[in-house]
Amino acid sequence: MAYRPSWQGHLKLSLVTCPVAMYTATNAAGDVHFNLINPETNNRIKMITTDPDTGPIERSKLVKGYEVSKGEYILLTDDEIKSVKLESTKTIDIERFVAGDEIDRLYWDNPYYLAPDGKMAQEAFGVIRTAMEKSGQIALGRIVMATRERILALEPRGKGILAYTIRSDAEVRKSDEIFAGISDDKADAGMIAIAEKIIEQREGPFDPSQFVDRYEKALKDLIEEKKKGHKPAAVAEPDNTNVIDLMAALRASLEGKKGAAKSGAKDAAKDDKAAAKKAPAAKPRARKAG
């Protein structure tokens, strides 16, 4: 499959530069997409751009406007917006190298793949990428995307480079604003010990293939049932009962895991016994007459 680049320009490390192309590293989430339908006609509704005074207007005639006061806009054409030139519009200039753990995960945004753009770019790209790999650090540069200059974090990935847009400080809310109301009281040590054991029981490697979108699957099942003319079955609401005895709930959670394992062993033993009863008895062999 031929992928279309999201951005094309140059990667620059001091005086070394090469043409590069940047591709989105993720697919659009979800396969289930809905349209707005008029249930009386079964027709898809069309969204029409409309001026409140003159009526419908073609999108090609529209321009962008920046609101300077209520109802007052400064109008900008696409050519005027494109006339704002920064070096980062077409060049990712690596400005700094930092340790990866210095960047708070809260600031990491969208991932992209960065690759050399054309055969002539291979050598210079390889030099920059290998030097980055040997440094063991994250490279920081800038890029203009969607009328914004973004910080870009770069690190080697396979034969190419993984690029992440980094959120600005103004985009990240301060946690104190959200966490201020959380009590400073320390949790019970005994409860923490049980919770730690529950965590140990659930430890395992990260396998993204195991985390499927169950909601989307349920939507697809619903659509299939509707296609067959079936009425969807009612779904029971989850039990949102408040936990009254936290210690009892923790112990039950811990024993639940062990109990499930014991129950599984008992069920397997029962199945073996049942299978043995159902199996036909072996017939005795007839002896030959002497």
CSV table of C-alpha atoms in Angstrom, one decimal, residues 106-110 145 148-151 165-175 177:
chain,number,residue,atom,x,y,z
A,106,LEU,CA,1.7,14.3,29.5
A,107,TYR,CA,3.4,16.3,26.8
A,108,TRP,CA,3.7,13.5,24.2
A,109,ASP,CA,1.0,14.0,21.5
A,110,ASN,CA,0.7,12.3,18.0
A,145,MET,CA,1.6,21.7,10.8
A,148,ARG,CA,0.8,25.9,14.1
A,149,GLU,CA,4.4,25.5,14.9
A,150,ARG,CA,4.9,22.4,17.0
A,151,ILE,CA,7.8,20.9,18.9
A,165,THR,CA,4.5,16.2,18.2
A,166,ILE,CA,5.0,17.6,21.7
A,167,ARG,CA,2.2,19.7,23.4
A,168,SER,CA,3.1,23.2,24.4
A,169,ASP,CA,3.1,24.2,28.1
A,170,ALA,CA,-0.1,26.3,27.4
A,171,GLU,CA,-1.9,23.1,26.2
A,172,VAL,CA,-1.3,21.1,29.4
A,173,ARG,CA,-3.5,21.7,32.4
A,174,LYS,CA,-1.8,21.9,35.8
A,175,SER,CA,-2.6,18.8,37.8
A,177,GLU,CA,-6.2,22.3,39.5
